[in-house]
Tab-separated table of C-alpha atoms in Angstrom:
chain	number	residue	atom	x	y	z
A	1	MET	CA	-97.096	-63.613	67.227
A	2	ILE	CA	-95.382	-64.153	71.032
A	3	MET	CA	-91.883	-63.878	70.189
A	4	LYS	CA	-92.964	-61.462	67.583
A	5	LYS	CA	-94.083	-58.817	70.251
A	6	LEU	CA	-90.974	-59.473	72.229
A	7	TRP	CA	-88.558	-58.639	69.289
A	8	TYR	CA	-90.606	-55.043	69.086
A	9	MET	CA	-90.533	-53.882	72.967
A	10	ILE	CA	-86.683	-55.426	72.780
A	11	LEU	CA	-86.178	-52.847	69.535
A	12	GLY	CA	-87.910	-49.665	71.368
A	13	THR	CA	-86.059	-50.250	74.582
A	14	ILE	CA	-82.741	-50.507	73.507
A	15	MET	CA	-84.289	-47.354	70.662
A	16	LEU	CA	-85.617	-45.424	74.106
A	17	ALA	CA	-81.638	-45.970	75.698
A	18	CYS	CA	-80.025	-44.218	73.030
A	19	ASN	CA	-82.735	-41.278	72.535
A	20	LYS	CA	-82.208	-41.337	76.825
A	21	GLU	CA	-77.927	-41.110	76.511
A	22	ASP	CA	-78.234	-38.567	73.051
A	23	ALA	CA	-79.884	-35.802	75.734
A	24	LEU	CA	-76.773	-37.234	78.029
A	25	ASP	CA	-74.303	-35.745	75.792
A	26	SER	CA	-77.085	-33.160	74.521
A	27	ARG	CA	-75.533	-31.748	77.681
A	28	ILE	CA	-72.655	-31.017	77.943
A	29	GLN	CA	-70.915	-27.842	76.005
A	30	LEU	CA	-67.878	-28.991	74.708
A	31	GLU	CA	-65.489	-24.468	75.227
A	32	ASN	CA	-62.806	-23.650	72.160
A	33	LEU	CA	-61.049	-23.861	74.918
A	34	TYR	CA	-58.674	-23.085	72.500
A	35	THR	CA	-59.713	-19.352	71.612
A	36	ILE	CA	-58.244	-16.457	72.521
A	37	SER	CA	-60.352	-13.461	73.674
A	38	ASP	CA	-59.060	-10.134	73.459
A	39	ASP	CA	-59.143	-7.952	76.889
A	40	ALA	CA	-58.436	-3.915	76.430
A	41	SER	CA	-57.714	-3.421	79.790
A	42	ASP	CA	-54.797	-6.098	79.946
A	43	THR	CA	-51.378	-5.693	77.814
A	44	ILE	CA	-50.021	-9.417	77.762
A	45	LYS	CA	-53.647	-9.807	76.682
A	46	GLN	CA	-53.610	-7.429	73.885
A	47	GLN	CA	-49.692	-8.588	72.953
A	48	ILE	CA	-50.778	-12.503	73.179
A	49	TYR	CA	-54.106	-11.979	71.058
A	50	ARG	CA	-52.233	-10.724	68.448
A	51	ILE	CA	-50.309	-13.146	67.899
A	52	TYR	CA	-52.613	-15.216	68.320
A	53	THR	CA	-54.840	-12.948	65.349
A	54	THR	CA	-51.677	-12.881	63.147
A	55	TYR	CA	-50.106	-17.049	63.595
A	56	ASP	CA	-53.386	-18.293	64.550
A	57	VAL	CA	-51.084	-20.049	68.122
A	58	PRO	CA	-52.360	-19.445	71.372
A	59	VAL	CA	-49.057	-19.392	74.141
A	60	TYR	CA	-50.476	-19.182	77.968
A	61	PHE	CA	-48.462	-18.879	81.157
A	62	ASN	CA	-50.514	-21.871	82.740
A	63	ASP	CA	-50.759	-25.182	82.114
A	64	THR	CA	-54.407	-25.397	82.671
A	65	ILE	CA	-56.378	-24.270	79.671
A	66	GLY	CA	-59.382	-24.382	80.911
A	67	GLN	CA	-62.568	-27.055	81.789
A	68	VAL	CA	-65.757	-28.642	80.195
A	69	PHE	CA	-68.560	-29.330	82.006
A	70	LEU	CA	-69.290	-32.926	82.361
A	71	LYS	CA	-72.382	-33.412	84.659
A	72	THR	CA	-74.430	-31.779	88.281
A	73	ASP	CA	-73.753	-33.982	91.091
A	74	VAL	CA	-76.288	-35.311	93.269
A	75	ASN	CA	-75.251	-32.415	96.023
A	76	GLY	CA	-76.376	-29.793	92.760
A	77	ASN	CA	-72.775	-29.255	92.412
A	78	ALA	CA	-71.062	-28.614	89.080
A	79	VAL	CA	-68.858	-31.027	87.757
A	80	TYR	CA	-65.494	-30.447	85.339
A	81	LYS	CA	-63.037	-31.551	82.863
A	82	TYR	CA	-59.816	-29.854	83.453
A	83	GLU	CA	-57.559	-29.906	80.238
A	84	ASN	CA	-54.032	-29.409	80.189
A	85	LEU	CA	-50.612	-29.627	78.847
A	86	ASP	CA	-49.831	-33.054	79.191
A	87	LEU	CA	-45.884	-32.848	77.800
A	88	ALA	CA	-45.077	-36.160	78.755
A	89	TRP	CA	-48.265	-37.274	75.731
A	90	THR	CA	-46.396	-37.572	72.572
A	91	PHE	CA	-47.735	-39.182	68.965
A	92	ASP	CA	-47.672	-42.827	69.986
A	93	ASP	CA	-46.100	-42.821	73.626
A	94	TYR	CA	-46.410	-41.537	76.925
A	95	GLU	CA	-43.276	-40.731	79.048
A	96	GLN	CA	-43.117	-42.100	82.680
A	97	LEU	CA	-42.385	-38.347	83.778
A	98	ASN	CA	-43.683	-35.681	85.791
A	99	TYR	CA	-42.719	-32.340	85.215
A	100	TYR	CA	-43.547	-29.415	87.951
A	101	TYR	CA	-43.643	-25.078	87.011
A	102	HIS	CA	-43.319	-22.352	88.055
A	103	TYR	CA	-45.091	-20.644	85.736
A	104	VAL	CA	-43.792	-16.557	84.910
A	105	THR	CA	-46.235	-14.303	86.307
A	106	GLU	CA	-45.105	-10.519	86.295
A	107	PRO	CA	-46.083	-8.984	83.546
A	108	GLN	CA	-42.508	-7.309	81.908
A	109	LYS	CA	-41.617	-10.979	81.923
A	110	GLN	CA	-44.626	-12.529	79.929
A	111	SER	CA	-44.133	-9.873	77.774
A	112	GLU	CA	-40.372	-10.516	77.423
A	113	ALA	CA	-41.556	-14.173	76.486
A	114	LEU	CA	-44.289	-12.832	73.962
A	115	HIS	CA	-41.580	-11.346	72.259
A	116	PHE	CA	-39.553	-14.464	72.070
A	117	ILE	CA	-42.504	-15.874	70.921
A	118	GLU	CA	-43.218	-13.734	67.845
A	119	GLN	CA	-39.559	-13.248	66.079
A	120	TYR	CA	-39.614	-17.887	66.658
A	121	LEU	CA	-42.766	-17.164	64.842
A	122	LYS	CA	-42.477	-14.581	62.241
A	123	ASP	CA	-38.310	-16.853	60.624
A	124	ALA	CA	-40.176	-19.497	60.668
A	125	SER	CA	-42.319	-20.706	57.973
A	126	PRO	CA	-46.152	-22.647	59.381
A	127	GLU	CA	-45.285	-25.729	58.042
A	128	LEU	CA	-42.887	-24.825	61.499
A	129	TYR	CA	-45.759	-23.381	64.076
A	130	PRO	CA	-46.826	-25.248	66.890
A	131	PHE	CA	-49.993	-25.911	67.388
A	132	CYS	CA	-49.657	-23.800	71.109
A	133	PHE	CA	-46.522	-22.439	72.547
A	134	PHE	CA	-46.158	-22.762	76.914
A	135	VAL	CA	-43.516	-20.076	78.973
A	136	THR	CA	-42.491	-21.251	82.150
A	137	GLU	CA	-40.157	-19.640	84.899
A	138	ARG	CA	-38.064	-23.413	84.892
A	139	ILE	CA	-39.368	-26.769	85.579
A	140	ASP	CA	-38.486	-29.765	87.912
A	141	ARG	CA	-38.546	-33.509	85.899
A	142	LYS	CA	-38.836	-36.767	87.769
A	143	LYS	CA	-38.813	-40.314	86.405
A	144	ARG	CA	-42.271	-41.241	87.490
A	145	SER	CA	-40.359	-44.327	90.003
A	146	GLU	CA	-38.152	-41.614	91.618
A	147	ILE	CA	-38.605	-39.648	94.688
A	148	LYS	CA	-35.567	-36.022	93.388
A	149	LEU	CA	-36.235	-33.181	90.822
A	150	THR	CA	-34.203	-32.577	87.957
A	151	GLU	CA	-33.876	-28.765	86.842
A	152	VAL	CA	-35.405	-28.374	82.939
A	153	GLU	CA	-32.004	-27.305	82.107
A	154	ASP	CA	-32.391	-26.770	78.018
A	155	GLN	CA	-33.687	-23.290	77.270
A	156	PHE	CA	-37.480	-24.518	75.822
A	157	LEU	CA	-38.782	-28.004	74.705
A	158	ILE	CA	-39.995	-28.876	71.269
A	159	GLY	CA	-43.026	-31.519	71.829
A	160	PHE	CA	-46.025	-33.149	69.675
A	161	ARG	CA	-48.586	-30.524	69.992
A	162	THR	CA	-46.494	-27.571	72.359
A	163	ILE	CA	-43.486	-25.250	71.967
A	164	THR	CA	-43.208	-25.054	76.359
A	165	LEU	CA	-39.990	-22.010	76.310
A	166	LEU	CA	-37.573	-21.848	80.126
A	167	LEU	CA	-37.595	-17.812	80.132
A	168	GLY	CA	-35.113	-18.454	83.156
A	169	ARG	CA	-32.382	-19.313	81.117
A	170	CYS	CA	-33.107	-17.545	77.936
A	171	THR	CA	-32.568	-13.814	79.677
A	172	GLU	CA	-29.166	-13.662	78.778
A	173	GLU	CA	-29.634	-13.387	75.381
A	174	GLU	CA	-31.479	-12.003	72.606
A	175	PRO	CA	-34.685	-12.858	70.611
A	176	LYS	CA	-33.166	-13.389	67.289
A	177	SER	CA	-30.223	-16.527	68.775
A	178	ILE	CA	-33.416	-18.501	70.620
A	179	ALA	CA	-35.982	-18.188	67.395
A	180	ILE	CA	-33.000	-19.286	65.616
A	181	LYS	CA	-31.879	-22.304	68.457
A	182	MET	CA	-35.249	-23.509	68.122
A	183	LEU	CA	-36.792	-23.298	64.418
A	184	ARG	CA	-33.374	-24.954	64.016
A	185	SER	CA	-33.411	-27.810	66.655
A	186	ASN	CA	-37.776	-27.992	65.460
A	187	VAL	CA	-36.748	-28.825	62.026
A	188	SER	CA	-34.456	-31.689	63.274
A	189	GLN	CA	-36.981	-33.168	64.841
A	190	LYS	CA	-39.261	-32.082	61.566
A	191	ILE	CA	-37.494	-33.537	59.079
A	192	ASN	CA	-36.495	-37.100	60.445
A	193	ASN	CA	-40.223	-37.843	58.659
A	194	TYR	CA	-38.658	-37.867	55.855
A	195	ALA	CA	-36.899	-40.463	55.481
A	196	GLU	CA	-36.128	-41.531	51.936
A	197	GLU	CA	-35.239	-38.627	50.665
A	198	LEU	CA	-32.650	-38.588	53.595
A	199	ALA	CA	-31.323	-43.066	52.511
A	200	TYR	CA	-30.045	-40.638	49.732
A	201	PHE	CA	-28.167	-37.665	51.584
A	202	HIS	CA	-26.386	-41.132	54.259
A	203	ALA	CA	-25.867	-43.349	51.733
A	204	VAL	CA	-22.952	-40.581	50.067
A	205	SER	CA	-19.864	-40.776	53.219
A	206	GLU	CA	-18.092	-44.348	53.123
A	207	GLU	CA	-19.418	-46.281	56.414
A	208	LYS	CA	-16.473	-46.550	57.216
A	209	CYS	CA	-15.014	-42.207	57.564
A	210	TYR	CA	-17.818	-42.358	60.135
A	211	ASN	CA	-16.574	-41.794	63.324
A	212	ALA	CA	-12.877	-42.089	62.321
A	213	TYR	CA	-9.605	-40.101	62.841
A	214	TRP	CA	-9.395	-37.495	60.066
A	215	THR	CA	-5.381	-38.084	61.282
A	216	ASN	CA	-6.161	-42.287	60.097
A	217	LEU	CA	-7.769	-40.894	57.097
A	218	ASP	CA	-5.883	-38.793	55.982
A	219	PRO	CA	-2.211	-40.190	57.243
A	220	THR	CA	-0.548	-36.664	55.639
A	221	LEU	CA	-2.038	-35.061	58.302
A	222	SER	CA	-0.584	-33.739	60.982
A	223	GLU	CA	-0.762	-35.933	64.042
A	224	TYR	CA	-3.077	-34.533	66.218
A	225	ARG	CA	-5.354	-32.061	63.332
A	226	LYS	CA	-8.619	-30.782	64.850
A	227	ALA	CA	-11.416	-29.047	63.937
A	228	PRO	CA	-14.343	-27.659	66.554
A	229	GLU	CA	-13.926	-24.064	65.059
A	230	LEU	CA	-16.508	-25.601	62.549
A	231	ASP	CA	-19.334	-26.263	65.117
A	232	PRO	CA	-21.613	-22.077	64.254
A	233	ASP	CA	-21.921	-22.424	68.453
A	234	TYR	CA	-18.584	-22.758	69.446
A	235	ILE	CA	-17.089	-20.198	71.622
A	236	ASN	CA	-14.064	-18.770	71.789
A	237	THR	CA	-12.502	-14.970	73.291
A	238	ASN	CA	-9.297	-15.293	72.293
A	239	TYR	CA	-9.755	-15.361	68.219
A	240	THR	CA	-11.877	-12.151	66.403
A	241	PRO	CA	-15.002	-13.213	64.068
A	242	GLU	CA	-11.670	-11.844	60.509
A	243	GLN	CA	-9.337	-14.690	62.740
A	244	LEU	CA	-11.972	-18.268	63.473
A	245	GLU	CA	-13.278	-17.217	60.062
A	246	GLU	CA	-9.640	-17.610	58.393
A	247	ILE	CA	-9.397	-21.043	61.286
A	248	ARG	CA	-12.603	-22.640	59.650
A	249	ALA	CA	-11.370	-22.135	55.827
A	250	GLN	CA	-7.903	-23.528	56.880
A	251	GLN	CA	-10.615	-26.660	57.728
A	252	ARG	CA	-13.458	-26.555	55.525
A	253	PRO	CA	-11.307	-29.297	53.053
A	254	VAL	CA	-10.283	-31.778	56.390
A	255	VAL	CA	-14.022	-32.487	56.627
A	256	ALA	CA	-15.774	-31.555	52.831
A	257	HIS	CA	-12.589	-34.437	51.591
A	258	TYR	CA	-15.330	-37.175	53.675
A	259	GLY	CA	-18.765	-35.153	52.884
A	260	PHE	CA	-18.782	-33.856	56.461
A	261	VAL	CA	-19.383	-29.901	57.083
A	262	MET	CA	-18.503	-30.493	60.995
A	263	ALA	CA	-16.360	-32.502	63.113
A	264	GLU	CA	-16.646	-35.163	66.788
A	265	LYS	CA	-16.860	-33.086	69.951
A	266	GLN	CA	-16.375	-34.977	72.758
A	267	ASP	CA	-13.080	-35.369	70.539
A	268	GLY	CA	-12.026	-31.808	70.355
A	269	GLY	CA	-12.678	-32.390	67.224
A	270	MET	CA	-10.215	-35.160	65.769
A	271	SER	CA	-13.070	-36.594	64.455
A	272	ALA	CA	-15.920	-38.051	62.551
A	273	PRO	CA	-18.878	-37.432	63.398
A	274	ARG	CA	-19.706	-40.930	64.624
A	275	ASN	CA	-22.896	-41.563	62.992
A	276	LYS	CA	-25.350	-40.290	60.482
A	277	GLU	CA	-27.426	-39.023	62.569
A	278	GLU	CA	-24.470	-37.430	64.282
A	279	ASP	CA	-23.702	-35.819	60.711
A	280	LEU	CA	-27.600	-35.043	59.771
A	281	GLN	CA	-28.037	-33.268	62.447
A	282	GLY	CA	-24.521	-31.161	61.999
A	283	TYR	CA	-25.232	-30.771	57.940
A	284	ILE	CA	-28.902	-28.393	59.942
A	285	LYS	CA	-26.554	-26.977	62.217
A	286	VAL	CA	-24.781	-25.241	59.462
A	287	ILE	CA	-26.861	-24.803	57.292
A	288	MET	CA	-29.381	-22.604	59.635
A	289	ASN	CA	-27.533	-21.230	61.790
A	290	GLY	CA	-26.773	-19.213	58.739
A	291	SER	CA	-28.007	-18.538	54.528
A	292	ASP	CA	-28.156	-20.133	50.961
A	293	GLU	CA	-25.798	-18.014	49.700
A	294	THR	CA	-23.341	-18.467	52.801
A	295	PHE	CA	-23.404	-22.125	51.825
A	296	ARG	CA	-22.598	-22.177	48.935
A	297	ALA	CA	-20.104	-19.348	49.242
A	298	ASN	CA	-18.062	-21.984	51.909
A	299	TRP	CA	-18.738	-25.002	51.132
A	300	GLY	CA	-19.297	-24.847	46.804
A	301	ASN	CA	-15.869	-26.265	45.916
A	302	TYR	CA	-16.722	-29.404	47.544
A	303	PRO	CA	-18.361	-32.386	45.198
A	304	LEU	CA	-19.711	-34.104	48.034
A	305	VAL	CA	-20.862	-31.986	50.556
A	306	MET	CA	-23.465	-29.852	48.040
A	307	LYS	CA	-24.711	-33.493	46.960
A	308	LYS	CA	-25.429	-33.936	50.885
A	309	TYR	CA	-26.636	-30.147	50.235
A	310	GLU	CA	-28.964	-30.086	48.206
A	311	ILE	CA	-31.125	-32.537	49.727
A	312	LEU	CA	-31.530	-31.064	52.789
A	313	TYR	CA	-32.618	-28.150	50.721
A	314	LYS	CA	-34.674	-29.133	48.916
A	315	ILE	CA	-37.173	-30.584	52.187
A	316	ILE	CA	-35.819	-28.115	54.290
A	317	THR	CA	-37.011	-25.622	51.945
A	318	GLU	CA	-40.171	-27.505	49.716
A	319	LYS	CA	-40.962	-29.389	52.217
A	320	LEU	CA	-40.956	-27.699	55.643
A	321	GLY	CA	-41.661	-24.259	53.605
A	322	VAL	CA	-37.752	-22.689	55.944
A	323	GLU	CA	-36.776	-20.043	52.893
A	324	LEU	CA	-32.386	-19.960	52.875
């Protein structure tokens, strides 16, 4: 009988403790920090709100998103937990880096950044929308074991949840150009989620062709045969657009015979892509810089290229929702 009473006392204590814990949890008011509200008196906030209501993607000009009330301390002061955007965090890792942000505070610059973001969201499919955008003027970072800061030279950073736009490095380009680069980079990351389909892509070109000089693959070619102009980002002010296209038309048969659409950049285009990943990124760059019609017109006569293209076309259009 005594043992039975003892068990009732223990059970009652446990239930009381649980009730107290539930009461404590109910006092923690979790705010929806990522919801954007309109503000008729602020044109920038109106732009942000329009983007949010149209695309369901918030935009921030500060890495501190908001705060969550935790408790009141012994002195009667509220204690908060602050919600921050952490660019070092990924889904399965945490980079050993510290980031230091230079914020964009001028309304004119903020409006410019919002135009870049709107252009991207207009061009992208919902599958390629980030959870949110973060805009800075520039970013410095360093390894946690080091002292020296290094400025980030990229125009944007694509993280697991956040696309970060470095506005200070985008001022010389049109929003459409930046949007294409962001879209291309995002596709380059997301496409690796389809490893089974990519295995068929990687199996098309022979292993011996990677990182080989064109002249070694085909001894009938001239000794210094190069194909750097096939890179869509190739810049040479000596050529008119018509001249550049004529040069590319001469180079396509050289690389396409082995199933490639670009040459290795590091040696000035004298060899094939170094590896399968570089080959894949070259395809994405060429595909995303044009249209399905353009690609088929330029490469349609090369069976190996088209075999690889059809695999990527299906992933990009059906899985990632990109219209080519």
